[in-house]
């Protein structure tokens, strides 16, 4: 323990006096705890705590600090029991601000327990923390660092960061250790703000105190996990440290049960496994120390088992070496064969990890794994099934799935059920031998998993049925078998079936019941109607059932009308709406055929990714006062903006301190040469390229060939005894020969037969299994590729989600815009006899240009990504062909036709009107064009458009009021919008009111989303003007971005891609550095300094507005990710 802590603890008792000492505080808390433990009911506890809280409320007004300490202790105990003592929060802050050392200790402890990082009262503590960090009292600085590392707000990091950097050189090691941990917390919550001090992390790694060095490993583990290639040069240093730790060169204070620094060993092994993965040269540096770690570890304590487990994982993660693999395999065998449950579980877990690299290793422990399947311990059986899941193939899938389902039938743990049923569904989809087995297995999954199933399990199953495979005949056979299976289930007792299972059956019968020609459709309707009448069926499931009835109701008018009549008085508004739609469809066969075309291919569907069918619901909610939807990142940014303070008095600008550079941190990047050591890249190390050594400048040498140099005493070298984990090969073979052989009993014969079924297909280097069977053919359900699919399915058989539909591509491929003045009021433009309406497109605002096809405009099931979205039959769909670019140009006024514009996005529609929008880009504003199309033959009168968006300012508008709109014509309404405050995305809502009949006004609501990239314009400045402006800006952000390396000039290619996507102005490119400028439409500039850093682009952004750099950085990342 540090001498500072020892002196502190010995001095604290003297800080108490006889009247307000620790004994008094302890006795009062002891009395409270004793009173609570003697209670017999929850009501008595609540009554006692209320009395205690009332007593504390009366006492908090007392200026006696000793009484305040006692109150804080009791308040902390009440809060730990779950009762609200928020009235003491402000007093805890005051105690930390005004008291002495003991009061500060209690106050800081209470603050760290009471408040979280987002609590508004933490702002009152900032000045106190800054003062204590600058204090010469080690105890005060230590307590302030503890609070900073736990609950300090993210926005206040720039205020304390310079002080933390100074603490890295503090004389006392306990302060340096706490400073490193605080920087680690800052890196987790705001990595951009600490990137410029990565070089100081390396200095902490070679600190003279082992505790500081250990603390720095937390940061390096995180950094190497994110980017291992950037830290390959540190491999030798980590190996040297691990050698010295394993050799017992650290002080004995770091030992735990005579094991030298076990948690430090575990951290280093994890780091080495990341650095050596798929890298032979780096792995060769580790072989010796990994061998030493295995040899020295003795299986005599739980902590050594943990070290061996991490060592085995590292050996199988890095580039393989035969000798090490053999020793690791023997170590796993000793774990698995151990009679101790904990060791056997650890062995199974290690084996589960290892079989991903070498499945044959499982063959050596077949009988042990079989015995573990029948083990009495729940966790052993669960981990064994996890192991079997990893070795599943087409030949043993039936046996393994059977074992999993048997385990699930007797399992009551919800987490285990959710986990295993997903794996069973994945195996069934990937390795199903035939249709009957697949459908039966999925039925077991739905009935066993129940409503605990993750939504993607039924979604993937329905998607497989809907999309099919490459053979239409096999697809129809699978669907037909599913229909027959579900009809059989519904004819029995379906009252006990889970809701998810009922929903799946309803969807399948609605889509494919017509494939079973031998069953009358009236019988299917009767079964579904009976299901609809059951009281155990939830409201959500009734919607699925009614959707299925809608699909198969063609020609059954009498049954459908009776059903619709019975549901017309339902209390569920959704069911009433569906009943009304069902009645209309049953009475209009032409409309039914158009809305629900039977046999339409799934790939011809146009997915409404904007979820326009929810526009009515959203509009009603907004009208009732609900807040517009905001993406999570935007909510987080706005939350940070609300809490942000003006930090200008600190004059802090994230300096990049390099010993080899005399230029100040506020220097303009335009004054730097190509070879300058100073760069906007805060992560660049201040060492020459190609150097693989640590920065040892100013660091005392304390680590040498013989270990920790501070150790003067000599210790006897540890005796190298062979551990039980790594026995010599002769002993291992003898142990295997001495292993009891199974008797030729019936039970053992069953186990042998089970083993031959479970481990079939794991033979070495051949396509023959243990029983001589040939390998099974490829997976049965081979999905056919989806149109415009952006990513292939994963190896586990589950398809990945397509890229985010809300992503935005570039406005235009032109390099310059034609700018003009803002719009002025003009009469609305109406083009008669125009038969086109805007084309529906994806949510990113880009229409999909493809050949004309028969679109399946409305259906009861749409498949988007990996999710199955239920869409009720909608009779209000657009029947008009799509609007192409030339049609849009014809609609625009003459002064707007030459402006660059986005593609047309469909907003919403009803039987009379169809609304669409597009964006036009001008120098002074963003023009939002709303196209209003009359879908009828009659004239629509008194059309009025109203647009609302709190985050944007409307500079001008035109065409929002029209006296009349002729039949089959389109009118254009223009809004000129400005963005004063940066927002990543903003949502707008609006309504269109019109009259189809005199005195009867209809209202159509719509909504949409605009991106901050729509409001970014180039800022044309010279290099000199850029340099002067850079020095005047205070808010900056630094981040490494993706570099487009597939071109001869990666920097220029990357900057041009950003220029096209975000309308930036590239001021100049000099060697590996480039400077870029842009502005928000409101006028706030943002400067970007870019520099090539290996395979990344180091970007430094500055702006007078605190939120603008983060906003532009976000869109730069998206633009490069989509390139």
PDB file of N, CA, C and O in Angstrom, residues 1025-1057:
ATOM      1  N   UNK A1025      -6.649  33.723 -45.785  1.00  0.00           N
ATOM      2  CA  UNK A1025      -7.884  33.981 -45.035  1.00  0.00           C
ATOM      3  C   UNK A1025      -8.238  32.790 -44.150  1.00  0.00           C
ATOM      4  O   UNK A1025      -8.733  32.959 -43.022  1.00  0.00           O
ATOM      5  N   UNK A1026      -7.979  31.602 -44.654  1.00  0.00           N
ATOM      6  CA  UNK A1026      -8.234  30.390 -43.862  1.00  0.00           C
ATOM      7  C   UNK A1026      -7.384  30.391 -42.589  1.00  0.00           C
ATOM      8  O   UNK A1026      -7.855  30.078 -41.494  1.00  0.00           O
ATOM      9  N   UNK A1027      -6.092  30.741 -42.716  1.00  0.00           N
ATOM     10  CA  UNK A1027      -5.203  30.746 -41.559  1.00  0.00           C
ATOM     11  C   UNK A1027      -5.632  31.746 -40.507  1.00  0.00           C
ATOM     12  O   UNK A1027      -5.589  31.468 -39.298  1.00  0.00           O
ATOM     13  N   UNK A1028      -6.041  32.944 -40.928  1.00  0.00           N
ATOM     14  CA  UNK A1028      -6.493  33.944 -39.959  1.00  0.00           C
ATOM     15  C   UNK A1028      -7.787  33.510 -39.280  1.00  0.00           C
ATOM     16  O   UNK A1028      -7.953  33.687 -38.058  1.00  0.00           O
ATOM     17  N   UNK A1029      -8.690  32.943 -40.064  1.00  0.00           N
ATOM     18  CA  UNK A1029      -9.966  32.519 -39.485  1.00  0.00           C
ATOM     19  C   UNK A1029      -9.766  31.354 -38.520  1.00  0.00           C
ATOM     20  O   UNK A1029     -10.449  31.254 -37.491  1.00  0.00           O
ATOM     21  N   UNK A1030      -8.809  30.475 -38.815  1.00  0.00           N
ATOM     22  CA  UNK A1030      -8.550  29.314 -37.947  1.00  0.00           C
ATOM     23  C   UNK A1030      -8.183  29.764 -36.532  1.00  0.00           C
ATOM     24  O   UNK A1030      -8.617  29.187 -35.540  1.00  0.00           O
ATOM     25  N   UNK A1031      -7.356  30.804 -36.438  1.00  0.00           N
ATOM     26  CA  UNK A1031      -6.896  31.274 -35.130  1.00  0.00           C
ATOM     27  C   UNK A1031      -8.007  31.905 -34.314  1.00  0.00           C
ATOM     28  O   UNK A1031      -7.924  31.968 -33.087  1.00  0.00           O
ATOM     29  N   UNK A1032      -9.063  32.356 -34.988  1.00  0.00           N
ATOM     30  CA  UNK A1032     -10.144  33.039 -34.265  1.00  0.00           C
ATOM     31  C   UNK A1032     -11.234  32.091 -33.780  1.00  0.00           C
ATOM     32  O   UNK A1032     -12.124  32.520 -33.050  1.00  0.00           O
ATOM     33  N   UNK A1033     -11.174  30.815 -34.178  1.00  0.00           N
ATOM     34  CA  UNK A1033     -12.209  29.861 -33.809  1.00  0.00           C
ATOM     35  C   UNK A1033     -11.779  29.078 -32.578  1.00  0.00           C
ATOM     36  O   UNK A1033     -10.597  28.762 -32.416  1.00  0.00           O
ATOM     37  N   UNK A1034     -12.757  28.738 -31.738  1.00  0.00           N
ATOM     38  CA  UNK A1034     -12.424  28.129 -30.443  1.00  0.00           C
ATOM     39  C   UNK A1034     -12.916  26.705 -30.276  1.00  0.00           C
ATOM     40  O   UNK A1034     -12.284  25.907 -29.585  1.00  0.00           O
ATOM     41  N   UNK A1035     -14.023  26.331 -30.861  1.00  0.00           N
ATOM     42  CA  UNK A1035     -14.602  25.007 -30.648  1.00  0.00           C
ATOM     43  C   UNK A1035     -14.063  24.048 -31.701  1.00  0.00           C
ATOM     44  O   UNK A1035     -14.222  24.276 -32.906  1.00  0.00           O
ATOM     45  N   UNK A1036     -13.407  22.993 -31.237  1.00  0.00           N
ATOM     46  CA  UNK A1036     -12.808  22.069 -32.192  1.00  0.00           C
ATOM     47  C   UNK A1036     -13.077  20.627 -31.797  1.00  0.00           C
ATOM     48  O   UNK A1036     -13.375  20.314 -30.650  1.00  0.00           O
ATOM     49  N   UNK A1037     -12.992  19.758 -32.780  1.00  0.00           N
ATOM     50  CA  UNK A1037     -13.199  18.317 -32.640  1.00  0.00           C
ATOM     51  C   UNK A1037     -12.163  17.625 -33.506  1.00  0.00           C
ATOM     52  O   UNK A1037     -11.840  18.098 -34.609  1.00  0.00           O
ATOM     53  N   UNK A1038     -11.626  16.497 -33.007  1.00  0.00           N
ATOM     54  CA  UNK A1038     -10.643  15.732 -33.752  1.00  0.00           C
ATOM     55  C   UNK A1038     -11.091  14.284 -33.854  1.00  0.00           C
ATOM     56  O   UNK A1038     -11.615  13.738 -32.893  1.00  0.00           O
ATOM     57  N   UNK A1039     -10.863  13.685 -35.010  1.00  0.00           N
ATOM     58  CA  UNK A1039     -11.303  12.306 -35.215  1.00  0.00           C
ATOM     59  C   UNK A1039     -10.569  11.717 -36.407  1.00  0.00           C
ATOM     60  O   UNK A1039     -10.269  12.424 -37.371  1.00  0.00           O
ATOM     61  N   UNK A1040     -10.279  10.439 -36.342  1.00  0.00           N
ATOM     62  CA  UNK A1040      -9.730   9.706 -37.482  1.00  0.00           C
ATOM     63  C   UNK A1040     -10.878   9.138 -38.309  1.00  0.00           C
ATOM     64  O   UNK A1040     -11.767   8.477 -37.765  1.00  0.00           O
ATOM     65  N   UNK A1041     -10.850   9.376 -39.617  1.00  0.00           N
ATOM     66  CA  UNK A1041     -11.899   8.908 -40.517  1.00  0.00           C
ATOM     67  C   UNK A1041     -11.312   7.928 -41.526  1.00  0.00           C
ATOM     68  O   UNK A1041     -10.102   7.750 -41.643  1.00  0.00           O
ATOM     69  N   UNK A1042     -12.208   7.311 -42.256  1.00  0.00           N
ATOM     70  CA  UNK A1042     -11.824   6.359 -43.297  1.00  0.00           C
ATOM     71  C   UNK A1042     -11.147   7.096 -44.446  1.00  0.00           C
ATOM     72  O   UNK A1042     -11.613   8.145 -44.902  1.00  0.00           O
ATOM     73  N   UNK A1043     -10.051   6.554 -44.932  1.00  0.00           N
ATOM     74  CA  UNK A1043      -9.329   7.104 -46.076  1.00  0.00           C
ATOM     75  C   UNK A1043      -9.577   6.218 -47.288  1.00  0.00           C
ATOM     76  O   UNK A1043      -9.417   5.003 -47.218  1.00  0.00           O
ATOM     77  N   UNK A1044      -9.990   6.827 -48.380  1.00  0.00           N
ATOM     78  CA  UNK A1044     -10.264   6.074 -49.606  1.00  0.00           C
ATOM     79  C   UNK A1044      -8.928   5.751 -50.273  1.00  0.00           C
ATOM     80  O   UNK A1044      -8.370   6.567 -51.021  1.00  0.00           O
ATOM     81  N   UNK A1045      -8.436   4.575 -49.988  1.00  0.00           N
ATOM     82  CA  UNK A1045      -7.089   4.183 -50.435  1.00  0.00           C
ATOM     83  C   UNK A1045      -7.071   3.475 -51.777  1.00  0.00           C
ATOM     84  O   UNK A1045      -6.018   2.985 -52.188  1.00  0.00           O
ATOM     85  N   UNK A1046      -8.217   3.363 -52.429  1.00  0.00           N
ATOM     86  CA  UNK A1046      -8.260   2.626 -53.695  1.00  0.00           C
ATOM     87  C   UNK A1046      -7.971   3.518 -54.896  1.00  0.00           C
ATOM     88  O   UNK A1046      -8.421   3.246 -56.001  1.00  0.00           O
ATOM     89  N   UNK A1047      -7.247   4.604 -54.681  1.00  0.00           N
ATOM     90  CA  UNK A1047      -6.911   5.511 -55.773  1.00  0.00           C
ATOM     91  C   UNK A1047      -5.435   5.888 -55.660  1.00  0.00           C
ATOM     92  O   UNK A1047      -4.799   5.687 -54.627  1.00  0.00           O
ATOM     93  N   UNK A1048      -4.896   6.464 -56.744  1.00  0.00           N
ATOM     94  CA  UNK A1048      -3.489   6.846 -56.739  1.00  0.00           C
ATOM     95  C   UNK A1048      -3.208   7.976 -55.763  1.00  0.00           C
ATOM     96  O   UNK A1048      -2.124   8.063 -55.204  1.00  0.00           O
ATOM     97  N   UNK A1049      -4.156   8.877 -55.577  1.00  0.00           N
ATOM     98  CA  UNK A1049      -4.017   9.991 -54.635  1.00  0.00           C
ATOM     99  C   UNK A1049      -5.137   9.886 -53.608  1.00  0.00           C
ATOM    100  O   UNK A1049      -6.214  10.460 -53.786  1.00  0.00           O
ATOM    101  N   UNK A1050      -4.946   9.132 -52.528  1.00  0.00           N
ATOM    102  CA  UNK A1050      -6.046   8.893 -51.568  1.00  0.00           C
ATOM    103  C   UNK A1050      -6.586  10.166 -50.947  1.00  0.00           C
ATOM    104  O   UNK A1050      -7.800  10.300 -50.753  1.00  0.00           O
ATOM    105  N   UNK A1051      -5.712  11.113 -50.618  1.00  0.00           N
ATOM    106  CA  UNK A1051      -6.177  12.337 -49.965  1.00  0.00           C
ATOM    107  C   UNK A1051      -7.081  13.146 -50.878  1.00  0.00           C
ATOM    108  O   UNK A1051      -8.174  13.563 -50.488  1.00  0.00           O
ATOM    109  N   UNK A1052      -6.642  13.346 -52.099  1.00  0.00           N
ATOM    110  CA  UNK A1052      -7.463  14.133 -53.031  1.00  0.00           C
ATOM    111  C   UNK A1052      -8.777  13.406 -53.344  1.00  0.00           C
ATOM    112  O   UNK A1052      -9.832  14.040 -53.433  1.00  0.00           O
ATOM    113  N   UNK A1053      -8.706  12.091 -53.487  1.00  0.00           N
ATOM    114  CA  UNK A1053      -9.927  11.330 -53.752  1.00  0.00           C
ATOM    115  C   UNK A1053     -10.908  11.434 -52.590  1.00  0.00           C
ATOM    116  O   UNK A1053     -12.112  11.615 -52.783  1.00  0.00           O
ATOM    117  N   UNK A1054     -10.394  11.340 -51.370  1.00  0.00           N
ATOM    118  CA  UNK A1054     -11.271  11.428 -50.197  1.00  0.00           C
ATOM    119  C   UNK A1054     -11.893  12.808 -50.064  1.00  0.00           C
ATOM    120  O   UNK A1054     -13.093  12.954 -49.803  1.00  0.00           O
ATOM    121  N   UNK A1055     -11.086  13.850 -50.259  1.00  0.00           N
ATOM    122  CA  UNK A1055     -11.620  15.209 -50.143  1.00  0.00           C
ATOM    123  C   UNK A1055     -12.631  15.508 -51.238  1.00  0.00           C
ATOM    124  O   UNK A1055     -13.638  16.195 -51.004  1.00  0.00           O
ATOM    125  N   UNK A1056     -12.386  15.003 -52.452  1.00  0.00           N
ATOM    126  CA  UNK A1056     -13.370  15.204 -53.523  1.00  0.00           C
ATOM    127  C   UNK A1056     -14.674  14.480 -53.223  1.00  0.00           C
ATOM    128  O   UNK A1056     -15.759  14.972 -53.548  1.00  0.00           O
ATOM    129  N   UNK A1057     -14.571  13.282 -52.604  1.00  0.00           N
ATOM    130  CA  UNK A1057     -15.789  12.569 -52.221  1.00  0.00           C
ATOM    131  C   UNK A1057     -16.578  13.362 -51.179  1.00  0.00           C
ATOM    132  O   UNK A1057     -17.809  13.455 -51.258  1.00  0.00           O
TER     133      UNK A1057
END
